[in-house]
């Protein structure tokens, strides 16, 4: 007999969202396999790569280390909530213009993490960017163009472009 | 063969936004690991906990009784695949070995070797079911080192294996009849090695070792398979070669190729590791048994333990030079651990090892040795990072004895067009020396490194790259845009580069070409997304189809202008009448007139190109070493590479930077820690330490555009080789910084401290 | 992960009751960054997780200059280093709290969880010991206090009994001219488990050390409070020679093993190097305080 499911109510990408999940399902699993929001990726499932980064109540977290049941009452932003009907977010645009993705699997995690940084610190140094994003692994790019993209986005968001 | 003069390119060399970009930055792109379909079950693999064991029996009855479990398959459910070896891009594959690797038959040959697979309603139930499968193992002594495995008294991993003597890299070889864990022996011989050493005034001889490393792609292996009631199998996955995988599936399942469709979804990294099949086979078998589509993915631990990392190597090298700095002889012995089945990249390593230099006397002995570790797969210039490490480190020692600057020494000995490689082939036109000289002239080279405990190192590298067939097809739309179908999974932006070459040929914008990657039923044969060959070979295919299309459109213009097709020409995106110059129409205008002049136009072509365009590169790195902790900080890095004509310069630079980062990880921190039972202790991204962005500086590049004369768009393979030089360059930089020569990779902090302590001990 | 029961406790009493019901088959959940990984890997087998994050006392972070700092057991690292007053008063603690994983981990993980996880490598533990921190525990039998240096008893094991919970960690207000620092060695620049970590604190009177505490991570089954090493420096001038002697005493207090993160010899060597560097920094901070 399958385990009992919990009814969870959250705000997801600005919209009231409900789901059923078992206690052993991570928020990452809920997003991908229950809600079919596959933009948030699984890279390691143990908090070491950042591919599953979401913004939860204003903090970036590894959604593989949050249980689906723990998200009750939370305000969650995933990659799917970054762009608007008006267009791509400056960070997304900057990633494209700076060729900051090759295979693109780490890109959603980087975009959600960078967005949190730039909203907190609009003009971070390169060293600060590298420190903030150390929890996001990329195996394709060597990170150079990702840093450029974040700096570029900061300039756009700060009205310097 | 017509090529466009590079100076006149309108699209090639620009940096348009990639066609799949919006999907990828918004999370809409569906990767193999993201796939869902109705009625889908989840599969999981049971893996051997032992590095070497006989499988006496498997009892899955308790697992099958668990609610939610639908089926179990084991090696006994599989047909015996043929014992045939085929070329697969840069490595070779043997069907029987691959089949046994996908699911063990009688023996588990490494910890992590798949022994059974389960399909269940959820991933969690499937995992629980694994624990309920009883496997009776008879544990055997494992072979855990190449040189140990070569010994006469070593346990035999494959009892009937005999050593093949191979003349060259893809040679099936002649059977020596000797039973051994040495699956293959090869030798590259040029000139007279003894004479070469006699000529030398200085000789250096050393031993080197490297550890197993993993490609580290962030998206794990995955496959969703549906074995339909009509016996047609469809597989959705991330793939580095759909046609290759289709062939492997056909051979392993003994199922007609025409009844297997491989559908490539987006791929989250591969670097060679997603060439073979792993989950595709058990997913298909479970689908057949259950009547449902079955999705399988791997955990990160399974990726480390159950896929194809890059071989560890035990190597010897000996080089000699005259006192005026000419290298006269180079000898190496390369022992590569193939993993549980034969087929390491030792041959490629031998081929690339000293190849950046013109050396008249070379002898390289290569050994492909099976050990009880995962079967190795390709990893970015396979074999060459391992083999070039001793080459670049020992050449530095030679330079020091001769009294020359290491970069000047390399420049003096640089291989040029017409010089012979160790396998006897003459170098074509290439930019090896140009790279070295560009690096010499760079700001980095001229800069003062400053500080104590700082040092600068250089290293070069060579990789042959590959050709492989390609097919594509285009359809010209009435609005002047072009739909371009191709068959190479896009691992780094290639669909855009391919679209750009098409746009260039037609004189339209890159945005007006719509590329897509097709499944094996919808496009002609395509080789692997590997071998630094995707842009190159698809460029040939694009050249074919665009040329044919232009001829067809010329005939349509002729019809419009009531003249003969020979009187119509095409240049700079415009069709014009040779006789009456006012009669001209752009590509877009002609596209709008196709229906009225005879109907739609689409063209398909398949090509098998020659002229892979080998890669040469030289890197320079500045490090600071903390002598008390052994920590290495990279202060500055420059990679100079001969890149041919760059179609999309940002993506070319991205490949150079990405490979460099992997090489840095390989050099400093990445390794498989095995215990004495052959268990990998660090199978997670916590203790398998790939570089984070905080560990790397800016990665500067000098991209030398030396067009490949054998390609219509001047393309040369670019994407692999940058992983090669960091290993030697960092070893050389560490020596310059703190005076110790590191010969065992990775150059982890504790090893550097030990080397410094030993050095200080000697001078006290 | 195996099926598991999840209970969100709202009060200390609820948590204690819920945990006591299941004994060893229940564990508290705060940030989850250790326990979720352990459950997935089969390294812990439990039936129930009791979420502590809604319990008010476990979420309080209070500081005043005279009574010191009280960190609720579930308070995440980011709140600690994000509080300007706390950061300014306890830089040695901030050294450690900012090192636990990366930003994403620090968004969830708590110092309380780091302590209860009782890994020999727990980065915050030597820092807490250097600050003479005390663990406040509540259970069915009432409340008690345990100095942090006595809290961990074996890898993954603590003095917490069945049904008890860590409610808060109390860190005394630093004395005048007090300085503390935590430094660890890792092969990369972030995201690694400490090969060796050293937390040290001193109280200075001019150039004389009047109090000194040294604690070590990753060199024994539990974090080590190297009392003799600290004592060796008390009453002495902060000279290179005396600091070296204290470092050597710290080396003697450790029983490191060789594992995939480092050899015993290398760890012993690093204890010497890091103790020296940590003491120098603590002394510097003390002089500037």
Short mmCIF file of C-alpha atoms in Angstrom, two decimals, chain B residues 170-386:
data_model
loop_
_atom_site.label_atom_id
_atom_site.label_comp_id
_atom_site.label_asym_id
_atom_site.label_seq_id
_atom_site.Cartn_x
_atom_site.Cartn_y
_atom_site.Cartn_z
CA UNK B 170 42.46 0.81 -34.81
CA UNK B 171 44.21 -2.34 -35.96
CA UNK B 172 42.22 -5.45 -34.91
CA UNK B 173 45.64 -6.97 -34.29
CA UNK B 174 47.16 -10.43 -34.45
CA UNK B 175 46.61 -12.85 -31.60
CA UNK B 176 49.81 -13.66 -29.74
CA UNK B 177 48.20 -16.64 -28.05
CA UNK B 178 49.55 -15.50 -24.67
CA UNK B 179 46.93 -15.51 -21.91
CA UNK B 180 47.20 -12.26 -20.02
CA UNK B 181 45.36 -9.29 -18.57
CA UNK B 182 47.24 -7.35 -21.25
CA UNK B 183 44.55 -7.15 -23.90
CA UNK B 184 46.67 -5.30 -26.43
CA UNK B 185 50.23 -4.28 -27.12
CA UNK B 186 51.19 -1.73 -29.69
CA UNK B 187 54.34 0.02 -30.71
CA UNK B 188 55.00 3.23 -32.59
CA UNK B 189 58.44 3.32 -34.13
CA UNK B 190 60.15 6.06 -36.07
CA UNK B 191 63.84 6.15 -36.94
CA UNK B 192 66.40 4.45 -34.68
CA UNK B 193 65.95 5.10 -31.01
CA UNK B 194 69.36 3.82 -29.92
CA UNK B 195 71.12 6.00 -32.47
CA UNK B 196 69.01 8.92 -31.31
CA UNK B 197 70.12 8.51 -27.70
CA UNK B 198 73.74 8.08 -28.77
CA UNK B 199 73.54 11.47 -30.46
CA UNK B 200 72.25 13.14 -27.33
CA UNK B 201 74.40 15.18 -24.98
CA UNK B 202 71.70 15.23 -22.31
CA UNK B 203 69.30 12.42 -21.40
CA UNK B 204 66.48 12.36 -18.86
CA UNK B 205 64.58 9.25 -17.80
CA UNK B 206 61.60 9.30 -15.45
CA UNK B 207 58.45 7.49 -14.34
CA UNK B 208 54.98 9.01 -14.07
CA UNK B 209 51.54 7.95 -12.85
CA UNK B 210 48.05 9.36 -13.29
CA UNK B 211 44.77 8.44 -11.59
CA UNK B 212 41.33 7.59 -12.93
CA UNK B 213 39.22 10.68 -13.57
CA UNK B 214 35.66 11.21 -14.73
CA UNK B 215 34.30 13.48 -17.43
CA UNK B 216 32.04 14.97 -14.77
CA UNK B 217 29.08 15.94 -16.98
CA UNK B 218 26.39 17.34 -14.74
CA UNK B 219 23.46 15.57 -16.36
CA UNK B 220 23.63 11.89 -15.46
CA UNK B 221 23.12 9.12 -17.99
CA UNK B 222 19.45 8.58 -18.75
CA UNK B 223 17.15 6.69 -21.10
CA UNK B 224 13.43 6.22 -21.55
CA UNK B 225 12.58 3.25 -23.73
CA UNK B 226 9.35 1.95 -25.15
CA UNK B 227 9.24 -1.50 -26.72
CA UNK B 228 5.95 -1.31 -28.55
CA UNK B 229 3.53 -4.15 -29.34
CA UNK B 230 4.62 -3.97 -32.98
CA UNK B 231 8.18 -4.67 -31.90
CA UNK B 232 9.37 -1.15 -32.65
CA UNK B 233 11.64 0.23 -29.97
CA UNK B 234 11.89 3.98 -29.32
CA UNK B 235 14.51 5.43 -26.98
CA UNK B 236 14.58 9.03 -25.75
CA UNK B 237 17.87 9.97 -24.14
CA UNK B 238 20.89 12.27 -24.10
CA UNK B 239 23.27 10.93 -26.65
CA UNK B 240 26.57 11.70 -28.27
CA UNK B 241 25.67 9.65 -31.32
CA UNK B 242 22.20 8.34 -32.12
CA UNK B 243 23.21 6.16 -35.05
CA UNK B 244 26.08 4.59 -33.15
CA UNK B 245 23.81 3.87 -30.20
CA UNK B 246 21.15 2.44 -32.51
CA UNK B 247 23.74 0.04 -33.89
CA UNK B 248 24.86 -0.95 -30.41
CA UNK B 249 21.28 -1.55 -29.34
CA UNK B 250 20.68 -3.68 -32.42
CA UNK B 251 23.76 -5.81 -31.76
CA UNK B 252 23.14 -6.22 -28.05
CA UNK B 253 19.40 -6.87 -28.25
CA UNK B 254 19.74 -8.78 -31.53
CA UNK B 255 16.99 -6.59 -32.96
CA UNK B 256 16.80 -5.09 -36.45
CA UNK B 257 18.28 -1.62 -36.77
CA UNK B 258 15.21 -0.52 -38.71
CA UNK B 259 13.02 -1.27 -35.73
CA UNK B 260 14.96 0.91 -33.32
CA UNK B 261 14.49 4.66 -33.21
CA UNK B 262 16.82 6.80 -31.12
CA UNK B 263 15.39 10.22 -30.30
CA UNK B 264 18.04 12.65 -29.08
CA UNK B 265 16.80 15.13 -26.51
CA UNK B 266 19.00 17.95 -25.25
CA UNK B 267 22.20 16.74 -23.62
CA UNK B 268 23.71 18.05 -20.41
CA UNK B 269 27.36 17.37 -21.14
CA UNK B 270 29.15 14.27 -22.37
CA UNK B 271 32.83 14.84 -23.21
CA UNK B 272 32.90 11.32 -24.64
CA UNK B 273 31.16 9.62 -21.73
CA UNK B 274 27.77 9.49 -23.41
CA UNK B 275 28.96 7.65 -26.52
CA UNK B 276 28.36 4.11 -25.22
CA UNK B 277 25.00 2.69 -24.17
CA UNK B 278 24.32 1.93 -20.51
CA UNK B 279 20.69 2.35 -19.44
CA UNK B 280 19.21 2.16 -22.92
CA UNK B 281 19.44 -1.62 -23.01
CA UNK B 282 17.91 -2.51 -19.62
CA UNK B 283 15.23 0.16 -20.12
CA UNK B 284 14.23 -1.48 -23.40
CA UNK B 285 14.25 -4.94 -21.88
CA UNK B 286 12.12 -3.81 -18.95
CA UNK B 287 9.74 -2.11 -21.34
CA UNK B 288 9.33 -5.34 -23.27
CA UNK B 289 8.57 -7.27 -20.11
CA UNK B 290 6.17 -4.72 -18.63
CA UNK B 291 4.48 -3.31 -21.72
CA UNK B 292 5.14 0.20 -20.42
CA UNK B 293 7.68 2.88 -21.31
CA UNK B 294 10.46 2.68 -18.72
CA UNK B 295 12.59 5.64 -17.66
CA UNK B 296 15.98 5.13 -16.08
CA UNK B 297 18.49 7.63 -14.71
CA UNK B 298 21.62 7.30 -12.63
CA UNK B 299 22.52 8.78 -9.28
CA UNK B 300 25.81 10.66 -9.15
CA UNK B 301 27.40 7.70 -7.40
CA UNK B 302 26.25 5.42 -10.20
CA UNK B 303 27.66 7.81 -12.77
CA UNK B 304 31.07 7.63 -11.10
CA UNK B 305 30.99 3.88 -10.52
CA UNK B 306 28.98 2.59 -13.46
CA UNK B 307 29.91 4.58 -16.55
CA UNK B 308 33.21 5.17 -18.39
CA UNK B 309 35.87 7.26 -16.66
CA UNK B 310 39.31 7.91 -18.17
CA UNK B 311 42.13 5.46 -17.56
CA UNK B 312 44.80 5.71 -14.93
CA UNK B 313 48.25 5.21 -16.39
CA UNK B 314 51.68 4.08 -15.28
CA UNK B 315 54.28 5.48 -17.65
CA UNK B 316 57.97 5.72 -18.31
CA UNK B 317 59.59 8.36 -20.50
CA UNK B 318 63.12 8.98 -21.68
CA UNK B 319 64.24 11.85 -23.89
CA UNK B 320 67.56 13.09 -25.21
CA UNK B 321 68.84 16.33 -26.75
CA UNK B 322 72.02 17.81 -28.12
CA UNK B 323 73.64 20.66 -26.26
CA UNK B 324 72.36 23.13 -28.82
CA UNK B 325 68.83 22.10 -27.91
CA UNK B 326 67.68 19.69 -30.58
CA UNK B 327 65.64 16.75 -29.26
CA UNK B 328 67.14 13.63 -30.85
CA UNK B 329 65.22 10.78 -29.24
CA UNK B 330 62.03 10.10 -27.31
CA UNK B 331 61.04 6.82 -25.74
CA UNK B 332 57.96 6.01 -23.70
CA UNK B 333 56.25 3.03 -22.19
CA UNK B 334 52.56 3.56 -21.55
CA UNK B 335 50.59 1.15 -19.38
CA UNK B 336 46.94 2.16 -19.44
CA UNK B 337 44.29 0.62 -17.19
CA UNK B 338 41.44 -0.18 -19.56
CA UNK B 339 39.00 -1.03 -16.83
CA UNK B 340 37.02 -4.24 -16.86
CA UNK B 341 37.08 -4.69 -20.63
CA UNK B 342 39.78 -3.98 -23.22
CA UNK B 343 39.90 -0.74 -25.16
CA UNK B 344 41.67 2.07 -23.33
CA UNK B 345 42.90 5.04 -25.31
CA UNK B 346 46.57 4.04 -25.03
CA UNK B 347 46.95 4.03 -28.82
CA UNK B 348 45.67 7.57 -29.14
CA UNK B 349 47.88 8.61 -26.25
CA UNK B 350 50.92 7.21 -28.00
CA UNK B 351 49.95 8.94 -31.19
CA UNK B 352 49.65 12.34 -29.55
CA UNK B 353 52.41 12.19 -26.98
CA UNK B 354 55.45 13.89 -28.53
CA UNK B 355 53.68 15.02 -31.65
CA UNK B 356 53.99 18.76 -31.13
CA UNK B 357 57.72 18.30 -31.74
CA UNK B 358 59.85 17.21 -34.64
CA UNK B 359 61.76 14.24 -33.28
CA UNK B 360 63.40 11.85 -35.74
CA UNK B 361 63.75 8.88 -33.43
CA UNK B 362 60.72 7.83 -31.42
CA UNK B 363 59.73 4.54 -29.85
CA UNK B 364 56.55 4.17 -27.83
CA UNK B 365 55.34 0.90 -26.32
CA UNK B 366 51.67 0.85 -25.34
CA UNK B 367 49.87 -1.66 -23.14
CA UNK B 368 46.11 -1.93 -22.77
CA UNK B 369 45.56 -3.78 -19.49
CA UNK B 370 42.27 -4.89 -17.99
CA UNK B 371 41.70 -4.22 -14.29
CA UNK B 372 38.67 -4.56 -12.01
CA UNK B 373 37.50 -0.99 -12.42
CA UNK B 374 34.75 0.57 -14.60
CA UNK B 375 35.30 0.16 -18.33
CA UNK B 376 36.94 3.33 -19.61
CA UNK B 377 35.21 5.48 -22.20
CA UNK B 378 36.40 8.44 -24.22
CA UNK B 379 37.18 11.66 -22.37
CA UNK B 380 38.19 14.65 -24.44
CA UNK B 381 41.28 13.86 -26.52
CA UNK B 382 41.26 10.36 -25.02
CA UNK B 383 44.65 9.08 -23.92
CA UNK B 384 46.46 12.29 -24.68
CA UNK B 385 46.11 14.11 -21.37
CA UNK B 386 47.69 11.11 -19.67
#
